[in-house]
Amino acid sequence: GVSHDLRTPLARLRLGVEMSGAPDDDVRAMVSDIEEMDRVIGQFVDYGRNDQAPPEAVALAPLIEDVVEPYRLRGLDIASRIAAHATVRVRPLSLRRALRNLIDNADRYGPPGQHLQLEARAHDGMWQIALRDEGPGIPEIEMENMKRPFARLDAARGNSQGAGLGLAIVDRVARAHDGRFELANHPDGGLIATLSLPSAARSEEHTSEL
């Protein structure tokens, strides 16, 4: 309800701006501000949402490709390498939300024209979904802090937009599925954000043992 009440006037405002007859550069700047407000509202709603759906076995490759493709159509350079047999036990909508936040964060803080690398690898009964960007990275001392709500690190990552909830949402999704969310700087530059989730095969084996 709050999302609807806020986004409806934003939609009217955007329509009014686009029909105002103002110079194109001014219209683009105002529309960009409106879109940023809409994204902030979306992050607040996502963080407050409690997904009650039961976890289910989900094939990672088609889900990730479905999330990534719209970004590619917008011109974002994302290479993905996901094993065909990679399957996790999750709430699909929550995982999609987490992946979009990871990609949005990488896009926001990386340089124009950067190449993003997204892959999933098996490790110790988990599937690790890792996204590497080509941005400036994060000081080691601030890694854990960046997972907290409203945390920002403008000096390191060079962008003050957003509500500071993107990575907190990813961490919340990880913990809700008995997984982990970790950040690390790549030795050759860029940030690696890794979301580790229980393998569906491991979950089935555990259920059988019980």
mmCIF file with all atom_site columns, C-alpha atoms in Angstrom:
data_model
loop_
_atom_site.group_PDB
_atom_site.id
_atom_site.type_symbol
_atom_site.label_atom_id
_atom_site.label_alt_id
_atom_site.label_comp_id
_atom_site.label_asym_id
_atom_site.label_entity_id
_atom_site.label_seq_id
_atom_site.pdbx_PDB_ins_code
_atom_site.Cartn_x
_atom_site.Cartn_y
_atom_site.Cartn_z
_atom_site.occupancy
_atom_site.B_iso_or_equiv
_atom_site.pdbx_formal_charge
_atom_site.auth_seq_id
_atom_site.auth_comp_id
_atom_site.auth_asym_id
_atom_site.auth_atom_id
_atom_site.pdbx_PDB_model_num
ATOM 1   C CA . GLY A 1 1   ? 0.000  0.000   0.000   1.00 0.00 ? 1   GLY A CA 1
ATOM 2   C CA . VAL A 1 2   ? 2.792  2.429   0.874   1.00 0.00 ? 2   VAL A CA 1
ATOM 3   C CA . SER A 1 3   ? 4.578  1.550   -2.371  1.00 0.00 ? 3   SER A CA 1
ATOM 4   C CA . HIS A 1 4   ? 1.412  2.252   -4.376  1.00 0.00 ? 4   HIS A CA 1
ATOM 5   C CA . ASP A 1 5   ? 0.726  5.529   -2.564  1.00 0.00 ? 5   ASP A CA 1
ATOM 6   C CA . LEU A 1 6   ? 4.233  6.788   -3.301  1.00 0.00 ? 6   LEU A CA 1
ATOM 7   C CA . ARG A 1 7   ? 4.673  5.478   -6.821  1.00 0.00 ? 7   ARG A CA 1
ATOM 8   C CA . THR A 1 8   ? 1.355  6.735   -8.193  1.00 0.00 ? 8   THR A CA 1
ATOM 9   C CA . PRO A 1 9   ? 2.246  10.434  -7.760  1.00 0.00 ? 9   PRO A CA 1
ATOM 10  C CA . LEU A 1 10  ? 5.743  9.687   -9.068  1.00 0.00 ? 10  LEU A CA 1
ATOM 11  C CA . ALA A 1 11  ? 4.212  8.276   -12.251 1.00 0.00 ? 11  ALA A CA 1
ATOM 12  C CA . ARG A 1 12  ? 2.053  11.392  -12.628 1.00 0.00 ? 12  ARG A CA 1
ATOM 13  C CA . LEU A 1 13  ? 5.094  13.580  -11.990 1.00 0.00 ? 13  LEU A CA 1
ATOM 14  C CA . ARG A 1 14  ? 7.122  11.790  -14.649 1.00 0.00 ? 14  ARG A CA 1
ATOM 15  C CA . LEU A 1 15  ? 4.315  12.144  -17.194 1.00 0.00 ? 15  LEU A CA 1
ATOM 16  C CA . GLY A 1 16  ? 4.036  15.834  -16.372 1.00 0.00 ? 16  GLY A CA 1
ATOM 17  C CA . VAL A 1 17  ? 7.783  16.339  -16.784 1.00 0.00 ? 17  VAL A CA 1
ATOM 18  C CA . GLU A 1 18  ? 7.859  14.530  -20.133 1.00 0.00 ? 18  GLU A CA 1
ATOM 19  C CA . MET A 1 19  ? 4.971  16.660  -21.433 1.00 0.00 ? 19  MET A CA 1
ATOM 20  C CA . SER A 1 20  ? 6.240  19.937  -19.991 1.00 0.00 ? 20  SER A CA 1
ATOM 21  C CA . GLY A 1 21  ? 8.031  21.135  -23.095 1.00 0.00 ? 21  GLY A CA 1
ATOM 22  C CA . ALA A 1 22  ? 11.209 21.786  -21.106 1.00 0.00 ? 22  ALA A CA 1
ATOM 23  C CA . PRO A 1 23  ? 14.607 21.377  -22.826 1.00 0.00 ? 23  PRO A CA 1
ATOM 24  C CA . ASP A 1 24  ? 15.552 17.747  -23.433 1.00 0.00 ? 24  ASP A CA 1
ATOM 25  C CA . ASP A 1 25  ? 18.535 17.860  -21.072 1.00 0.00 ? 25  ASP A CA 1
ATOM 26  C CA . ASP A 1 26  ? 16.354 19.188  -18.247 1.00 0.00 ? 26  ASP A CA 1
ATOM 27  C CA . VAL A 1 27  ? 13.704 16.529  -18.890 1.00 0.00 ? 27  VAL A CA 1
ATOM 28  C CA . ARG A 1 28  ? 16.312 13.751  -18.836 1.00 0.00 ? 28  ARG A CA 1
ATOM 29  C CA . ALA A 1 29  ? 17.772 15.036  -15.564 1.00 0.00 ? 29  ALA A CA 1
ATOM 30  C CA . MET A 1 30  ? 14.352 15.253  -13.886 1.00 0.00 ? 30  MET A CA 1
ATOM 31  C CA . VAL A 1 31  ? 13.275 11.831  -15.170 1.00 0.00 ? 31  VAL A CA 1
ATOM 32  C CA . SER A 1 32  ? 16.535 10.381  -13.848 1.00 0.00 ? 32  SER A CA 1
ATOM 33  C CA . ASP A 1 33  ? 15.764 11.828  -10.394 1.00 0.00 ? 33  ASP A CA 1
ATOM 34  C CA . ILE A 1 34  ? 12.247 10.377  -10.497 1.00 0.00 ? 34  ILE A CA 1
ATOM 35  C CA . GLU A 1 35  ? 13.597 6.950   -11.483 1.00 0.00 ? 35  GLU A CA 1
ATOM 36  C CA . GLU A 1 36  ? 16.096 7.116   -8.619  1.00 0.00 ? 36  GLU A CA 1
ATOM 37  C CA . MET A 1 37  ? 13.279 7.873   -6.153  1.00 0.00 ? 37  MET A CA 1
ATOM 38  C CA . ASP A 1 38  ? 11.361 4.903   -7.541  1.00 0.00 ? 38  ASP A CA 1
ATOM 39  C CA . ARG A 1 39  ? 14.385 2.631   -7.051  1.00 0.00 ? 39  ARG A CA 1
ATOM 40  C CA . VAL A 1 40  ? 14.786 3.811   -3.452  1.00 0.00 ? 40  VAL A CA 1
ATOM 41  C CA . ILE A 1 41  ? 11.121 3.065   -2.748  1.00 0.00 ? 41  ILE A CA 1
ATOM 42  C CA . GLY A 1 42  ? 11.617 -0.364  -4.289  1.00 0.00 ? 42  GLY A CA 1
ATOM 43  C CA . GLN A 1 43  ? 14.546 -1.096  -1.989  1.00 0.00 ? 43  GLN A CA 1
ATOM 44  C CA . PHE A 1 44  ? 12.582 -0.109  1.116   1.00 0.00 ? 44  PHE A CA 1
ATOM 45  C CA . VAL A 1 45  ? 9.711  -2.369  0.040   1.00 0.00 ? 45  VAL A CA 1
ATOM 46  C CA . ASP A 1 46  ? 12.075 -5.256  -0.753  1.00 0.00 ? 46  ASP A CA 1
ATOM 47  C CA . TYR A 1 47  ? 13.821 -4.969  2.603   1.00 0.00 ? 47  TYR A CA 1
ATOM 48  C CA . GLY A 1 48  ? 10.521 -4.908  4.487   1.00 0.00 ? 48  GLY A CA 1
ATOM 49  C CA . ARG A 1 49  ? 8.975  -7.766  2.527   1.00 0.00 ? 49  ARG A CA 1
ATOM 50  C CA . ASN A 1 50  ? 8.766  -11.157 4.256   1.00 0.00 ? 50  ASN A CA 1
ATOM 51  C CA . ASP A 1 51  ? 8.544  -13.935 1.664   1.00 0.00 ? 51  ASP A CA 1
ATOM 52  C CA . GLN A 1 52  ? 6.379  -16.664 3.192   1.00 0.00 ? 52  GLN A CA 1
ATOM 53  C CA . ALA A 1 53  ? 6.562  -19.064 0.243   1.00 0.00 ? 53  ALA A CA 1
ATOM 54  C CA . PRO A 1 54  ? 8.173  -22.437 1.074   1.00 0.00 ? 54  PRO A CA 1
ATOM 55  C CA . PRO A 1 55  ? 11.643 -23.042 -0.420  1.00 0.00 ? 55  PRO A CA 1
ATOM 56  C CA . GLU A 1 56  ? 11.770 -25.250 -3.506  1.00 0.00 ? 56  GLU A CA 1
ATOM 57  C CA . ALA A 1 57  ? 14.400 -26.828 -5.720  1.00 0.00 ? 57  ALA A CA 1
ATOM 58  C CA . VAL A 1 58  ? 15.371 -24.292 -8.382  1.00 0.00 ? 58  VAL A CA 1
ATOM 59  C CA . ALA A 1 59  ? 17.709 -24.763 -11.345 1.00 0.00 ? 59  ALA A CA 1
ATOM 60  C CA . LEU A 1 60  ? 20.167 -21.870 -11.230 1.00 0.00 ? 60  LEU A CA 1
ATOM 61  C CA . ALA A 1 61  ? 21.088 -21.571 -14.908 1.00 0.00 ? 61  ALA A CA 1
ATOM 62  C CA . PRO A 1 62  ? 17.636 -20.673 -16.320 1.00 0.00 ? 62  PRO A CA 1
ATOM 63  C CA . LEU A 1 63  ? 16.743 -18.455 -13.348 1.00 0.00 ? 63  LEU A CA 1
ATOM 64  C CA . ILE A 1 64  ? 19.988 -16.490 -13.562 1.00 0.00 ? 64  ILE A CA 1
ATOM 65  C CA . GLU A 1 65  ? 19.749 -16.110 -17.341 1.00 0.00 ? 65  GLU A CA 1
ATOM 66  C CA . ASP A 1 66  ? 16.177 -14.846 -16.953 1.00 0.00 ? 66  ASP A CA 1
ATOM 67  C CA . VAL A 1 67  ? 17.378 -12.207 -14.481 1.00 0.00 ? 67  VAL A CA 1
ATOM 68  C CA . VAL A 1 68  ? 20.464 -11.235 -16.497 1.00 0.00 ? 68  VAL A CA 1
ATOM 69  C CA . GLU A 1 69  ? 18.925 -10.951 -19.983 1.00 0.00 ? 69  GLU A CA 1
ATOM 70  C CA . PRO A 1 70  ? 17.065 -7.641  -19.405 1.00 0.00 ? 70  PRO A CA 1
ATOM 71  C CA . TYR A 1 71  ? 20.343 -6.072  -18.261 1.00 0.00 ? 71  TYR A CA 1
ATOM 72  C CA . ARG A 1 72  ? 22.064 -7.277  -21.415 1.00 0.00 ? 72  ARG A CA 1
ATOM 73  C CA . LEU A 1 73  ? 19.284 -5.782  -23.517 1.00 0.00 ? 73  LEU A CA 1
ATOM 74  C CA . ARG A 1 74  ? 19.983 -2.457  -21.781 1.00 0.00 ? 74  ARG A CA 1
ATOM 75  C CA . GLY A 1 75  ? 23.623 -2.691  -22.849 1.00 0.00 ? 75  GLY A CA 1
ATOM 76  C CA . LEU A 1 76  ? 25.248 -4.073  -19.689 1.00 0.00 ? 76  LEU A CA 1
ATOM 77  C CA . ASP A 1 77  ? 28.127 -6.445  -20.471 1.00 0.00 ? 77  ASP A CA 1
ATOM 78  C CA . ILE A 1 78  ? 27.557 -9.552  -18.313 1.00 0.00 ? 78  ILE A CA 1
ATOM 79  C CA . ALA A 1 79  ? 29.192 -12.925 -18.940 1.00 0.00 ? 79  ALA A CA 1
ATOM 80  C CA . SER A 1 80  ? 27.633 -15.849 -17.052 1.00 0.00 ? 80  SER A CA 1
ATOM 81  C CA . ARG A 1 81  ? 28.996 -19.336 -16.466 1.00 0.00 ? 81  ARG A CA 1
ATOM 82  C CA . ILE A 1 82  ? 26.507 -21.545 -14.633 1.00 0.00 ? 82  ILE A CA 1
ATOM 83  C CA . ALA A 1 83  ? 26.634 -25.342 -14.574 1.00 0.00 ? 83  ALA A CA 1
ATOM 84  C CA . ALA A 1 84  ? 23.520 -26.920 -16.067 1.00 0.00 ? 84  ALA A CA 1
ATOM 85  C CA . HIS A 1 85  ? 23.084 -29.187 -13.018 1.00 0.00 ? 85  HIS A CA 1
ATOM 86  C CA . ALA A 1 86  ? 23.364 -26.366 -10.450 1.00 0.00 ? 86  ALA A CA 1
ATOM 87  C CA . THR A 1 87  ? 20.244 -26.564 -8.272  1.00 0.00 ? 87  THR A CA 1
ATOM 88  C CA . VAL A 1 88  ? 19.526 -24.779 -4.996  1.00 0.00 ? 88  VAL A CA 1
ATOM 89  C CA . ARG A 1 89  ? 16.666 -24.913 -2.511  1.00 0.00 ? 89  ARG A CA 1
ATOM 90  C CA . VAL A 1 90  ? 15.311 -21.374 -2.242  1.00 0.00 ? 90  VAL A CA 1
ATOM 91  C CA . ARG A 1 91  ? 12.323 -19.084 -2.573  1.00 0.00 ? 91  ARG A CA 1
ATOM 92  C CA . PRO A 1 92  ? 12.632 -18.105 -6.263  1.00 0.00 ? 92  PRO A CA 1
ATOM 93  C CA . LEU A 1 93  ? 11.325 -14.543 -5.885  1.00 0.00 ? 93  LEU A CA 1
ATOM 94  C CA . SER A 1 94  ? 13.770 -13.838 -3.053  1.00 0.00 ? 94  SER A CA 1
ATOM 95  C CA . LEU A 1 95  ? 16.690 -15.170 -5.086  1.00 0.00 ? 95  LEU A CA 1
ATOM 96  C CA . ARG A 1 96  ? 15.694 -13.045 -8.085  1.00 0.00 ? 96  ARG A CA 1
ATOM 97  C CA . ARG A 1 97  ? 15.516 -9.998  -5.818  1.00 0.00 ? 97  ARG A CA 1
ATOM 98  C CA . ALA A 1 98  ? 18.986 -10.715 -4.428  1.00 0.00 ? 98  ALA A CA 1
ATOM 99  C CA . LEU A 1 99  ? 20.503 -11.204 -7.882  1.00 0.00 ? 99  LEU A CA 1
ATOM 100 C CA . ARG A 1 100 ? 19.021 -7.969  -9.184  1.00 0.00 ? 100 ARG A CA 1
ATOM 101 C CA . ASN A 1 101 ? 20.447 -6.097  -6.213  1.00 0.00 ? 101 ASN A CA 1
ATOM 102 C CA . LEU A 1 102 ? 23.893 -7.588  -6.825  1.00 0.00 ? 102 LEU A CA 1
ATOM 103 C CA . ILE A 1 103 ? 23.826 -6.585  -10.486 1.00 0.00 ? 103 ILE A CA 1
ATOM 104 C CA . ASP A 1 104 ? 22.428 -3.125  -9.733  1.00 0.00 ? 104 ASP A CA 1
ATOM 105 C CA . ASN A 1 105 ? 25.164 -2.566  -7.151  1.00 0.00 ? 105 ASN A CA 1
ATOM 106 C CA . ALA A 1 106 ? 27.887 -3.668  -9.571  1.00 0.00 ? 106 ALA A CA 1
ATOM 107 C CA . ASP A 1 107 ? 26.446 -1.504  -12.341 1.00 0.00 ? 107 ASP A CA 1
ATOM 108 C CA . ARG A 1 108 ? 26.109 1.527   -10.083 1.00 0.00 ? 108 ARG A CA 1
ATOM 109 C CA . TYR A 1 109 ? 29.639 1.481   -8.683  1.00 0.00 ? 109 TYR A CA 1
ATOM 110 C CA . GLY A 1 110 ? 31.633 0.146   -11.611 1.00 0.00 ? 110 GLY A CA 1
ATOM 111 C CA . PRO A 1 111 ? 33.036 2.213   -14.499 1.00 0.00 ? 111 PRO A CA 1
ATOM 112 C CA . PRO A 1 112 ? 31.045 2.767   -17.721 1.00 0.00 ? 112 PRO A CA 1
ATOM 113 C CA . GLY A 1 113 ? 31.494 -0.110  -20.161 1.00 0.00 ? 113 GLY A CA 1
ATOM 114 C CA . GLN A 1 114 ? 32.765 -2.493  -17.488 1.00 0.00 ? 114 GLN A CA 1
ATOM 115 C CA . HIS A 1 115 ? 32.656 -6.257  -17.974 1.00 0.00 ? 115 HIS A CA 1
ATOM 116 C CA . LEU A 1 116 ? 30.778 -8.171  -15.252 1.00 0.00 ? 116 LEU A CA 1
ATOM 117 C CA . GLN A 1 117 ? 31.474 -11.843 -14.602 1.00 0.00 ? 117 GLN A CA 1
ATOM 118 C CA . LEU A 1 118 ? 28.803 -14.019 -12.993 1.00 0.00 ? 118 LEU A CA 1
ATOM 119 C CA . GLU A 1 119 ? 29.442 -17.655 -12.203 1.00 0.00 ? 119 GLU A CA 1
ATOM 120 C CA . ALA A 1 120 ? 28.228 -20.421 -9.914  1.00 0.00 ? 120 ALA A CA 1
ATOM 121 C CA . ARG A 1 121 ? 30.512 -23.056 -8.456  1.00 0.00 ? 121 ARG A CA 1
ATOM 122 C CA . ALA A 1 122 ? 29.896 -25.966 -6.070  1.00 0.00 ? 122 ALA A CA 1
ATOM 123 C CA . HIS A 1 123 ? 31.651 -25.930 -2.697  1.00 0.00 ? 123 HIS A CA 1
ATOM 124 C CA . ASP A 1 124 ? 31.017 -27.969 0.441   1.00 0.00 ? 124 ASP A CA 1
ATOM 125 C CA . GLY A 1 125 ? 27.338 -28.690 -0.218  1.00 0.00 ? 125 GLY A CA 1
ATOM 126 C CA . MET A 1 126 ? 26.652 -25.130 -1.364  1.00 0.00 ? 126 MET A CA 1
ATOM 127 C CA . TRP A 1 127 ? 26.412 -23.325 -4.678  1.00 0.00 ? 127 TRP A CA 1
ATOM 128 C CA . GLN A 1 128 ? 28.428 -20.115 -4.630  1.00 0.00 ? 128 GLN A CA 1
ATOM 129 C CA . ILE A 1 129 ? 26.992 -17.457 -6.962  1.00 0.00 ? 129 ILE A CA 1
ATOM 130 C CA . ALA A 1 130 ? 29.806 -14.951 -7.491  1.00 0.00 ? 130 ALA A CA 1
ATOM 131 C CA . LEU A 1 131 ? 29.607 -11.617 -9.309  1.00 0.00 ? 131 LEU A CA 1
ATOM 132 C CA . ARG A 1 132 ? 32.782 -9.662  -10.057 1.00 0.00 ? 132 ARG A CA 1
ATOM 133 C CA . ASP A 1 133 ? 32.724 -6.037  -11.157 1.00 0.00 ? 133 ASP A CA 1
ATOM 134 C CA . GLU A 1 134 ? 35.520 -3.706  -12.285 1.00 0.00 ? 134 GLU A CA 1
ATOM 135 C CA . GLY A 1 135 ? 34.907 -0.983  -9.710  1.00 0.00 ? 135 GLY A CA 1
ATOM 136 C CA . PRO A 1 136 ? 37.302 0.335   -7.051  1.00 0.00 ? 136 PRO A CA 1
ATOM 137 C CA . GLY A 1 137 ? 36.514 -2.304  -4.431  1.00 0.00 ? 137 GLY A CA 1
ATOM 138 C CA . ILE A 1 138 ? 35.954 -1.786  -0.689  1.00 0.00 ? 138 ILE A CA 1
ATOM 139 C CA . PRO A 1 139 ? 38.478 -1.426  2.160   1.00 0.00 ? 139 PRO A CA 1
ATOM 140 C CA . GLU A 1 140 ? 38.757 -4.742  4.012   1.00 0.00 ? 140 GLU A CA 1
ATOM 141 C CA . ILE A 1 141 ? 37.809 -3.128  7.327   1.00 0.00 ? 141 ILE A CA 1
ATOM 142 C CA . GLU A 1 142 ? 34.448 -2.038  5.889   1.00 0.00 ? 142 GLU A CA 1
ATOM 143 C CA . MET A 1 143 ? 33.372 -5.358  4.299   1.00 0.00 ? 143 MET A CA 1
ATOM 144 C CA . GLU A 1 144 ? 30.978 -6.457  7.052   1.00 0.00 ? 144 GLU A CA 1
ATOM 145 C CA . ASN A 1 145 ? 29.635 -2.950  7.575   1.00 0.00 ? 145 ASN A CA 1
ATOM 146 C CA . MET A 1 146 ? 28.510 -2.766  3.944   1.00 0.00 ? 146 MET A CA 1
ATOM 147 C CA . LYS A 1 147 ? 26.003 -5.585  4.554   1.00 0.00 ? 147 LYS A CA 1
ATOM 148 C CA . ARG A 1 148 ? 24.134 -3.507  7.121   1.00 0.00 ? 148 ARG A CA 1
ATOM 149 C CA . PRO A 1 149 ? 21.014 -1.480  6.250   1.00 0.00 ? 149 PRO A CA 1
ATOM 150 C CA . PHE A 1 150 ? 21.667 2.072   5.050   1.00 0.00 ? 150 PHE A CA 1
ATOM 151 C CA . ALA A 1 151 ? 25.441 1.531   4.933   1.00 0.00 ? 151 ALA A CA 1
ATOM 152 C CA . ARG A 1 152 ? 27.338 3.546   2.335   1.00 0.00 ? 152 ARG A CA 1
ATOM 153 C CA . LEU A 1 153 ? 30.957 4.012   1.470   1.00 0.00 ? 153 LEU A CA 1
ATOM 154 C CA . ASP A 1 154 ? 30.947 6.926   -0.948  1.00 0.00 ? 154 ASP A CA 1
ATOM 155 C CA . ALA A 1 155 ? 34.668 7.594   -0.785  1.00 0.00 ? 155 ALA A CA 1
ATOM 156 C CA . ALA A 1 156 ? 35.553 4.053   -1.851  1.00 0.00 ? 156 ALA A CA 1
ATOM 157 C CA . ARG A 1 157 ? 32.804 3.265   -4.315  1.00 0.00 ? 157 ARG A CA 1
ATOM 158 C CA . GLY A 1 158 ? 32.211 6.714   -5.747  1.00 0.00 ? 158 GLY A CA 1
ATOM 159 C CA . ASN A 1 159 ? 28.410 6.965   -5.839  1.00 0.00 ? 159 ASN A CA 1
ATOM 160 C CA . SER A 1 160 ? 26.039 8.468   -3.253  1.00 0.00 ? 160 SER A CA 1
ATOM 161 C CA . GLN A 1 161 ? 22.731 7.429   -4.824  1.00 0.00 ? 161 GLN A CA 1
ATOM 162 C CA . GLY A 1 162 ? 20.392 4.756   -3.490  1.00 0.00 ? 162 GLY A CA 1
ATOM 163 C CA . ALA A 1 163 ? 19.078 3.958   -0.033  1.00 0.00 ? 163 ALA A CA 1
ATOM 164 C CA . GLY A 1 164 ? 22.012 1.812   1.082   1.00 0.00 ? 164 GLY A CA 1
ATOM 165 C CA . LEU A 1 165 ? 19.819 -1.298  1.248   1.00 0.00 ? 165 LEU A CA 1
ATOM 166 C CA . GLY A 1 166 ? 20.915 -3.309  -1.802  1.00 0.00 ? 166 GLY A CA 1
ATOM 167 C CA . LEU A 1 167 ? 23.595 -5.446  -0.145  1.00 0.00 ? 167 LEU A CA 1
ATOM 168 C CA . ALA A 1 168 ? 21.599 -5.656  3.103   1.00 0.00 ? 168 ALA A CA 1
ATOM 169 C CA . ILE A 1 169 ? 18.771 -7.267  1.109   1.00 0.00 ? 169 ILE A CA 1
ATOM 170 C CA . VAL A 1 170 ? 21.201 -9.804  -0.375  1.00 0.00 ? 170 VAL A CA 1
ATOM 171 C CA . ASP A 1 171 ? 22.554 -10.640 3.085   1.00 0.00 ? 171 ASP A CA 1
ATOM 172 C CA . ARG A 1 172 ? 19.026 -11.016 4.449   1.00 0.00 ? 172 ARG A CA 1
ATOM 173 C CA . VAL A 1 173 ? 18.087 -13.400 1.616   1.00 0.00 ? 173 VAL A CA 1
ATOM 174 C CA . ALA A 1 174 ? 21.241 -15.456 2.257   1.00 0.00 ? 174 ALA A CA 1
ATOM 175 C CA . ARG A 1 175 ? 20.542 -15.802 5.987   1.00 0.00 ? 175 ARG A CA 1
ATOM 176 C CA . ALA A 1 176 ? 16.873 -16.660 5.350   1.00 0.00 ? 176 ALA A CA 1
ATOM 177 C CA . HIS A 1 177 ? 18.043 -19.677 3.314   1.00 0.00 ? 177 HIS A CA 1
ATOM 178 C CA . ASP A 1 178 ? 20.801 -20.828 5.731   1.00 0.00 ? 178 ASP A CA 1
ATOM 179 C CA . GLY A 1 179 ? 23.355 -19.414 3.320   1.00 0.00 ? 179 GLY A CA 1
ATOM 180 C CA . ARG A 1 180 ? 26.113 -16.811 3.397   1.00 0.00 ? 180 ARG A CA 1
ATOM 181 C CA . PHE A 1 181 ? 26.895 -13.520 1.700   1.00 0.00 ? 181 PHE A CA 1
ATOM 182 C CA . GLU A 1 182 ? 30.522 -12.463 1.423   1.00 0.00 ? 182 GLU A CA 1
ATOM 183 C CA . LEU A 1 183 ? 32.431 -9.571  -0.129  1.00 0.00 ? 183 LEU A CA 1
ATOM 184 C CA . ALA A 1 184 ? 36.050 -9.629  -1.257  1.00 0.00 ? 184 ALA A CA 1
ATOM 185 C CA . ASN A 1 185 ? 38.376 -7.541  -3.380  1.00 0.00 ? 185 ASN A CA 1
ATOM 186 C CA . HIS A 1 186 ? 39.781 -9.317  -6.430  1.00 0.00 ? 186 HIS A CA 1
ATOM 187 C CA . PRO A 1 187 ? 43.604 -9.279  -6.609  1.00 0.00 ? 187 PRO A CA 1
ATOM 188 C CA . ASP A 1 188 ? 43.419 -7.793  -10.114 1.00 0.00 ? 188 ASP A CA 1
ATOM 189 C CA . GLY A 1 189 ? 40.849 -5.154  -9.139  1.00 0.00 ? 189 GLY A CA 1
ATOM 190 C CA . GLY A 1 190 ? 37.112 -5.038  -8.677  1.00 0.00 ? 190 GLY A CA 1
ATOM 191 C CA . LEU A 1 191 ? 34.757 -6.396  -6.038  1.00 0.00 ? 191 LEU A CA 1
ATOM 192 C CA . ILE A 1 192 ? 33.564 -10.005 -5.814  1.00 0.00 ? 192 ILE A CA 1
ATOM 193 C CA . ALA A 1 193 ? 30.147 -10.452 -4.187  1.00 0.00 ? 193 ALA A CA 1
ATOM 194 C CA . THR A 1 194 ? 29.409 -14.109 -3.390  1.00 0.00 ? 194 THR A CA 1
ATOM 195 C CA . LEU A 1 195 ? 26.008 -15.483 -2.424  1.00 0.00 ? 195 LEU A CA 1
ATOM 196 C CA . SER A 1 196 ? 26.272 -19.067 -1.124  1.00 0.00 ? 196 SER A CA 1
ATOM 197 C CA . LEU A 1 197 ? 23.098 -21.146 -0.967  1.00 0.00 ? 197 LEU A CA 1
ATOM 198 C CA . PRO A 1 198 ? 22.484 -24.778 0.045   1.00 0.00 ? 198 PRO A CA 1
ATOM 199 C CA . SER A 1 199 ? 22.489 -27.262 -2.808  1.00 0.00 ? 199 SER A CA 1
ATOM 200 C CA . ALA A 1 200 ? 19.096 -28.870 -3.392  1.00 0.00 ? 200 ALA A CA 1
ATOM 201 C CA . ALA A 1 201 ? 20.862 -32.236 -3.521  1.00 0.00 ? 201 ALA A CA 1
ATOM 202 C CA . ARG A 1 202 ? 22.343 -31.666 -0.060  1.00 0.00 ? 202 ARG A CA 1
ATOM 203 C CA . SER A 1 203 ? 18.947 -30.619 1.307   1.00 0.00 ? 203 SER A CA 1
ATOM 204 C CA . GLU A 1 204 ? 17.347 -33.796 -0.068  1.00 0.00 ? 204 GLU A CA 1
ATOM 205 C CA . GLU A 1 205 ? 20.085 -35.956 1.457   1.00 0.00 ? 205 GLU A CA 1
ATOM 206 C CA . HIS A 1 206 ? 19.595 -34.273 4.851   1.00 0.00 ? 206 HIS A CA 1
ATOM 207 C CA . THR A 1 207 ? 15.828 -34.824 4.674   1.00 0.00 ? 207 THR A CA 1
ATOM 208 C CA . SER A 1 208 ? 16.349 -38.518 3.841   1.00 0.00 ? 208 SER A CA 1
ATOM 209 C CA . GLU A 1 209 ? 18.654 -38.946 6.827   1.00 0.00 ? 209 GLU A CA 1
ATOM 210 C CA . LEU A 1 210 ? 16.007 -37.452 9.132   1.00 0.00 ? 210 LEU A CA 1
#
